[in-house]
XYZ file of N, CA and C in Angstrom:
498
model
N -17.190 9.589 -24.012
C -18.140 8.554 -24.376
C -17.720 7.204 -23.775
N -16.420 6.914 -23.839
C -15.930 5.641 -23.302
C -16.112 5.606 -21.780
N -15.834 6.734 -21.128
C -15.998 6.785 -19.670
C -17.457 6.585 -19.298
N -18.367 7.245 -19.997
C -19.793 7.090 -19.719
C -20.234 5.642 -19.923
N -19.761 5.014 -20.979
C -20.103 3.613 -21.255
C -19.560 2.698 -20.148
N -18.343 2.945 -19.723
C -17.724 2.110 -18.675
C -18.440 2.290 -17.343
N -18.774 3.533 -17.002
C -19.520 3.788 -15.754
C -20.862 3.074 -15.765
N -21.523 3.111 -16.880
C -22.819 2.446 -16.994
C -22.670 0.933 -16.805
N -21.644 0.354 -17.425
C -21.408 -1.088 -17.292
C -21.105 -1.458 -15.846
N -20.269 -0.678 -15.176
C -19.933 -0.966 -13.773
C -21.150 -0.797 -12.866
N -21.937 0.236 -13.108
C -23.135 0.468 -12.288
C -24.143 -0.660 -12.450
N -24.142 -1.325 -13.595
C -25.068 -2.424 -13.850
C -24.626 -3.756 -13.283
N -23.423 -3.822 -12.718
C -22.919 -5.088 -12.180
C -23.448 -5.320 -10.773
N -23.774 -6.577 -10.471
C -24.183 -6.917 -9.107
C -22.978 -7.451 -8.332
N -23.167 -7.733 -7.050
C -22.061 -8.196 -6.207
C -21.460 -9.497 -6.729
N -22.286 -10.364 -7.257
C -21.782 -11.635 -7.793
C -20.766 -11.394 -8.909
N -21.005 -10.373 -9.730
C -20.070 -10.058 -10.810
C -18.734 -9.559 -10.246
N -18.790 -8.764 -9.178
C -17.554 -8.279 -8.562
C -16.826 -9.389 -7.816
N -17.553 -10.393 -7.343
C -16.953 -11.525 -6.630
C -16.459 -12.618 -7.566
N -16.820 -12.534 -8.844
C -16.444 -13.569 -9.812
C -14.932 -13.642 -9.980
N -14.449 -14.876 -10.222
C -13.014 -15.061 -10.412
C -12.570 -14.340 -11.673
N -11.393 -13.738 -11.568
C -10.859 -12.951 -12.664
C -9.338 -13.008 -12.610
N -8.713 -12.425 -13.595
C -7.268 -12.277 -13.577
C -6.959 -10.855 -13.129
N -5.944 -10.700 -12.299
C -5.494 -9.378 -11.870
C -3.991 -9.281 -12.103
N -3.435 -8.081 -12.055
C -1.977 -7.962 -12.166
C -1.237 -8.697 -11.043
N -1.946 -9.011 -9.944
C -1.340 -9.728 -8.817
C -1.626 -11.225 -8.881
N -2.254 -11.685 -9.963
C -2.599 -13.098 -10.101
C -4.097 -13.307 -10.011
N -4.549 -14.559 -10.013
C -5.990 -14.832 -9.967
C -6.632 -14.292 -8.685
N -7.770 -13.660 -8.838
C -8.540 -13.119 -7.708
C -9.899 -12.710 -8.259
N -10.630 -11.919 -7.509
C -11.961 -11.501 -7.946
C -11.879 -10.286 -8.871
N -12.963 -10.065 -9.591
C -13.031 -8.879 -10.437
C -12.992 -7.622 -9.567
N -13.569 -7.688 -8.377
C -13.507 -6.562 -7.441
C -12.072 -6.204 -7.091
N -11.247 -7.211 -6.855
C -9.830 -6.944 -6.561
C -9.152 -6.326 -7.770
N -9.474 -6.822 -8.950
C -8.935 -6.231 -10.169
C -9.244 -4.733 -10.208
N -10.473 -4.365 -9.890
C -10.872 -2.956 -9.911
C -10.182 -2.163 -8.802
N -9.994 -2.753 -7.627
C -9.277 -2.057 -6.547
C -7.830 -1.782 -6.970
N -7.205 -2.731 -7.637
C -5.836 -2.527 -8.120
C -5.806 -1.416 -9.161
N -6.823 -1.372 -10.028
C -6.880 -0.307 -11.039
C -7.018 1.060 -10.380
N -7.833 1.156 -9.320
C -7.975 2.422 -8.599
C -6.619 2.847 -8.035
N -5.915 1.901 -7.391
C -4.592 2.203 -6.840
C -3.650 2.665 -7.948
N -3.650 1.958 -9.046
C -2.765 2.274 -10.159
C -3.041 3.678 -10.700
N -4.290 3.997 -10.906
C -4.642 5.315 -11.425
C -4.277 6.416 -10.432
N -4.524 6.163 -9.147
C -4.190 7.156 -8.129
C -2.672 7.366 -8.070
N -1.897 6.281 -8.165
C -0.431 6.407 -8.151
C 0.052 7.238 -9.338
N -0.513 6.996 -10.519
C -0.098 7.778 -11.684
C -0.514 9.240 -11.539
N -1.661 9.485 -10.931
C -2.064 10.861 -10.639
C -1.015 11.520 -9.745
N -0.556 10.793 -8.720
C 0.454 11.347 -7.819
C 1.779 11.586 -8.545
N 2.123 10.717 -9.485
C 3.333 10.929 -10.288
C 3.241 12.263 -11.036
N 2.100 12.506 -11.643
C 1.900 13.748 -12.396
C 1.930 14.941 -11.449
N 1.251 14.819 -10.311
C 1.244 15.912 -9.332
C 2.661 16.245 -8.870
N 3.489 15.231 -8.654
C 4.867 15.466 -8.205
C 5.661 16.233 -9.266
N 5.488 15.858 -10.520
C 6.241 16.498 -11.604
C 5.832 17.955 -11.794
N 4.540 18.229 -11.691
C 4.078 19.604 -11.936
C 4.012 20.441 -10.657
N 4.407 19.861 -9.531
C 4.443 20.614 -8.282
C 3.085 20.994 -7.735
N 2.097 20.116 -7.916
C 0.742 20.375 -7.415
C 0.293 19.227 -6.532
N 0.804 19.153 -5.308
C 0.409 18.062 -4.409
C -1.086 18.116 -4.108
N -1.626 16.979 -3.703
C -3.041 16.936 -3.345
C -3.627 15.555 -3.516
N -4.935 15.469 -3.309
C -5.717 14.242 -3.384
C -5.136 13.161 -2.472
N -4.923 13.552 -1.206
C -4.447 12.613 -0.202
C -5.575 12.151 0.719
N -6.786 12.617 0.448
C -7.936 12.197 1.236
C -9.021 11.698 0.304
N -9.804 10.741 0.796
C -10.911 10.226 0.005
C -10.779 8.744 -0.271
N -11.680 8.242 -1.098
C -11.753 6.807 -1.357
C -10.559 6.270 -2.136
N -10.086 6.994 -3.143
C -8.976 6.485 -3.954
C -7.684 6.338 -3.139
N -7.263 7.366 -2.380
C -6.043 7.159 -1.586
C -6.211 6.079 -0.519
N -7.406 5.949 0.047
C -7.626 4.889 1.032
C -7.560 3.512 0.366
N -8.119 3.391 -0.833
C -8.039 2.120 -1.562
C -6.594 1.793 -1.907
N -5.812 2.804 -2.288
C -4.393 2.582 -2.602
C -3.662 2.090 -1.354
N -3.898 2.735 -0.218
C -3.265 2.294 1.028
C -3.684 0.878 1.395
N -4.957 0.567 1.228
C -5.430 -0.790 1.541
C -4.696 -1.830 0.697
N -4.552 -1.551 -0.575
C -3.889 -2.493 -1.478
C -2.418 -2.640 -1.106
N -1.751 -1.552 -0.796
C -0.342 -1.604 -0.414
C -0.145 -2.307 0.924
N -1.066 -2.086 1.831
C -0.982 -2.730 3.155
C -0.959 -4.242 3.007
N -1.738 -4.760 2.093
C -1.800 -6.206 1.887
C -0.479 -6.829 1.476
N 0.443 -6.037 0.949
C 1.735 -6.563 0.489
C 2.843 -6.426 1.531
N 2.560 -5.827 2.678
C 3.635 -5.554 3.635
C 4.234 -6.804 4.269
N 3.482 -7.874 4.392
C 4.068 -9.122 4.873
C 5.189 -9.573 3.942
N 4.925 -9.511 2.652
C 5.931 -9.860 1.633
C 7.141 -8.932 1.726
N 6.891 -7.629 1.854
C 7.977 -6.652 1.918
C 8.854 -6.900 3.136
N 8.219 -7.048 4.309
C 8.967 -7.214 5.555
C 9.643 -8.574 5.627
N 8.906 -9.639 5.306
C 9.438 -10.987 5.452
C 10.371 -11.423 4.357
N 9.941 -11.282 3.115
C 10.730 -11.776 1.978
C 11.778 -10.764 1.524
N 11.328 -9.574 1.183
C 12.245 -8.589 0.601
C 13.263 -8.089 1.610
N 12.807 -7.716 2.818
C 13.734 -7.168 3.818
C 14.371 -8.261 4.665
N 13.833 -9.479 4.619
C 14.424 -10.596 5.357
C 14.322 -10.481 6.862
N 13.231 -9.908 7.365
C 13.061 -9.783 8.817
C 13.013 -11.172 9.450
N 13.788 -11.398 10.505
C 13.820 -12.726 11.129
C 12.539 -13.035 11.905
N 12.265 -14.313 12.081
C 11.099 -14.752 12.869
C 11.152 -14.078 14.230
N 9.988 -13.671 14.693
C 9.877 -12.986 15.979
C 9.904 -11.471 15.850
N 10.239 -10.968 14.666
C 10.263 -9.514 14.456
C 8.842 -8.968 14.424
N 8.708 -7.747 14.905
C 7.437 -7.031 14.852
C 7.723 -5.633 14.319
N 7.053 -5.275 13.241
C 7.305 -4.004 12.569
C 6.033 -3.178 12.588
N 6.182 -1.932 12.983
C 5.036 -1.011 12.995
C 5.322 0.125 12.015
N 4.352 0.391 11.160
C 4.376 1.544 10.277
C 3.380 2.551 10.844
N 3.855 3.732 11.190
C 2.993 4.822 11.659
C 2.945 5.855 10.549
N 1.834 5.891 9.829
C 1.685 6.845 8.735
C 1.033 8.110 9.271
N 1.586 9.240 8.892
C 1.110 10.526 9.387
C 0.507 11.352 8.258
N -0.144 12.422 8.635
C -0.741 13.330 7.662
C -2.123 12.875 7.255
N -2.614 13.395 6.132
C -3.965 13.051 5.686
C -4.189 11.553 5.470
N -3.133 10.818 5.189
C -3.250 9.382 4.941
C -2.755 8.597 6.164
N -3.064 9.079 7.347
C -2.529 8.443 8.552
C -3.215 7.110 8.838
N -2.424 6.195 9.337
C -2.902 4.902 9.828
C -1.737 4.164 10.462
N -2.061 3.171 11.262
C -1.054 2.300 11.869
C -1.181 0.938 11.204
N -0.039 0.386 10.801
C -0.007 -0.934 10.183
C 1.034 -1.758 10.928
N 0.606 -2.891 11.454
C 1.505 -3.772 12.196
C 1.747 -5.051 11.414
N 3.004 -5.479 11.405
C 3.407 -6.710 10.733
C 4.170 -7.564 11.743
N 3.783 -8.832 11.865
C 4.500 -9.775 12.721
C 5.084 -10.874 11.847
N 6.286 -11.300 12.224
C 6.971 -12.341 11.468
C 6.998 -13.616 12.299
N 6.287 -14.637 11.802
C 6.325 -15.974 12.384
C 6.944 -16.876 11.335
N 6.230 -17.957 10.991
C 6.688 -18.766 9.860
C 6.690 -17.921 8.594
N 5.708 -17.023 8.528
C 5.607 -16.049 7.439
C 5.296 -14.700 8.069
N 5.670 -13.648 7.400
C 5.319 -12.310 7.871
C 3.898 -11.995 7.410
N 3.146 -11.355 8.304
C 1.764 -11.015 7.944
C 1.322 -9.759 8.668
N 0.434 -9.033 8.031
C -0.183 -7.867 8.649
C -1.163 -8.370 9.697
N -1.140 -7.758 10.881
C -2.021 -8.160 11.971
C -2.833 -6.958 12.453
N -3.991 -7.261 13.019
C -4.840 -6.202 13.564
C -4.191 -5.530 14.760
N -3.595 -6.342 15.631
C -2.951 -5.818 16.838
C -1.675 -6.613 17.085
N -0.625 -5.913 17.383
C 0.668 -6.533 17.616
C 0.741 -7.078 19.038
N 1.341 -8.252 19.166
C 1.562 -8.838 20.489
C 2.970 -8.470 20.935
N 3.081 -7.555 21.866
C 4.389 -7.103 22.334
C 4.795 -5.804 21.662
N 5.974 -5.352 22.022
C 6.496 -4.101 21.471
C 7.097 -4.330 20.088
N 7.062 -3.291 19.252
C 7.668 -3.408 17.927
C 9.187 -3.575 18.015
N 9.726 -4.365 17.120
C 11.176 -4.456 16.948
C 11.680 -3.153 16.357
N 10.903 -2.614 15.434
C 11.204 -1.316 14.847
C 9.884 -0.638 14.487
N 9.847 0.667 14.697
C 8.714 1.487 14.275
C 9.219 2.468 13.234
N 8.535 2.496 12.109
C 8.858 3.423 11.020
C 7.740 4.452 10.947
N 8.062 5.708 11.181
C 7.075 6.778 11.139
C 7.378 7.661 9.939
N 6.363 7.849 9.089
C 6.553 8.625 7.874
C 5.210 9.111 7.354
N 5.221 10.177 6.576
C 3.974 10.640 5.967
C 3.374 9.557 5.062
N 2.051 9.463 5.068
C 1.378 8.460 4.253
C 1.727 8.560 2.779
N 1.838 9.784 2.263
C 2.171 9.937 0.847
C 3.577 9.420 0.558
N 4.528 9.665 1.454
C 5.882 9.133 1.270
C 5.853 7.604 1.288
N 5.054 7.029 2.182
C 4.894 5.575 2.232
C 4.465 5.040 0.863
N 3.468 5.674 0.240
C 2.984 5.198 -1.058
C 4.043 5.379 -2.132
N 4.808 6.461 -2.070
C 5.864 6.688 -3.059
C 6.954 5.630 -2.924
N 7.316 5.290 -1.677
C 8.325 4.250 -1.467
C 7.812 2.888 -1.928
N 6.567 2.556 -1.585
C 5.989 1.277 -2.024
C 5.918 1.205 -3.540
N 5.670 2.351 -4.162
C 5.560 2.397 -5.615
C 6.894 2.443 -6.327
N 8.006 2.411 -5.571
C 9.320 2.453 -6.195
C 9.560 3.756 -6.931
N 9.031 4.846 -6.375
C 9.086 6.129 -7.055
C 10.340 6.942 -6.766
N 11.349 6.330 -6.189
C 12.602 7.039 -5.956
C 12.476 8.181 -4.969
N 11.524 8.069 -4.059
C 11.320 9.110 -3.059
C 12.474 9.115 -2.062
N 12.768 10.273 -1.536
C 13.830 10.426 -0.538
C 13.355 9.847 0.790
N 13.999 8.774 1.274
C 13.556 8.156 2.528
C 14.047 8.884 3.776
N 14.771 10.005 3.614
C 15.331 10.711 4.765
C 14.293 11.081 5.829
N 13.064 11.454 5.454
C 12.093 11.820 6.494
C 11.560 10.641 7.329
N 11.927 9.412 6.993
C 11.450 8.257 7.761
C 12.163 8.248 9.114
N 11.365 8.291 10.195
C 11.919 8.195 11.549
C 11.863 6.742 11.981
N 12.956 6.249 12.545
C 13.024 4.860 12.998
C 13.290 4.825 14.492
N 12.515 3.986 15.174
C 12.746 3.727 16.590
C 12.901 2.222 16.729
N 13.996 1.789 17.323
C 14.243 0.363 17.502
C 15.387 -0.097 16.627
N 15.247 -1.274 16.066
C 16.295 -1.910 15.266
C 16.494 -1.152 13.953
N 17.474 -0.255 13.952
C 17.736 0.576 12.781
C 18.173 -0.212 11.562
N 18.903 -1.294 11.774
C 19.354 -2.119 10.651
C 18.157 -2.750 9.944
N 17.225 -3.286 10.720
C 16.016 -3.854 10.130
C 15.195 -2.756 9.466
N 15.075 -1.610 10.130
C 14.335 -0.492 9.548
C 14.899 -0.064 8.211
N 16.210 0.046 8.118
C 16.863 0.414 6.853
C 16.600 -0.627 5.775
N 16.664 -1.903 6.158
C 16.407 -2.978 5.187
C 14.985 -2.872 4.646
N 14.045 -2.578 5.518
C 12.647 -2.473 5.089
C 12.474 -1.287 4.149
N 12.971 -0.118 4.557
C 12.800 1.086 3.744
C 13.435 0.912 2.367
N 14.598 0.286 2.298
C 15.252 0.115 0.993
C 14.584 -0.963 0.139
N 13.748 -1.808 0.746
C 13.092 -2.877 -0.012
C 11.599 -2.649 -0.218
N 11.114 -1.457 0.094
C 9.671 -1.195 0.011
C 9.123 -1.144 -1.402
N 9.928 -0.872 -2.396
C 9.434 -0.731 -3.758
C 9.007 -2.059 -4.351
N 7.737 -2.358 -4.276
C 7.241 -3.669 -4.727
C 6.156 -3.542 -5.787
N 5.775 -2.350 -6.117
C 4.572 -2.104 -6.916
C 4.441 -3.069 -8.079
N 3.241 -3.649 -8.158
C 2.957 -4.598 -9.220
C 2.714 -3.887 -10.541
């Protein structure tokens, strides 16, 4: 009954309601962002349960893509602040499997995710998309499958500092 009521309320909202200022676990933002964070959170907890019961899955579709989108937005913070990548560093994340994507981060005055990297990566981290989400979520995942090309010291710093989940 609660789910049906909530679905009805969400279906009745217009774009202005989703764009309205709201509070989120990441600080002030739109109600839409609040809902995107909730989708990521629910999907992460689903993956926690799947890991415990040995039933992997749900790596394709809107929820895992929304989770990746939300995590991607924090990579500047992870690379620049948490891992301490020096100015001029360029980091590439190559995610493989059903959740594959390329994410590039450049470090200038601040580290930020970029559409296209200028120059070669300082380090490239290649790993399955699901492992990426587990590491970002601080889920104690084994980072051994992460392949690093380039500055291994920077790569290690990034992998050990990926757990940022809000």
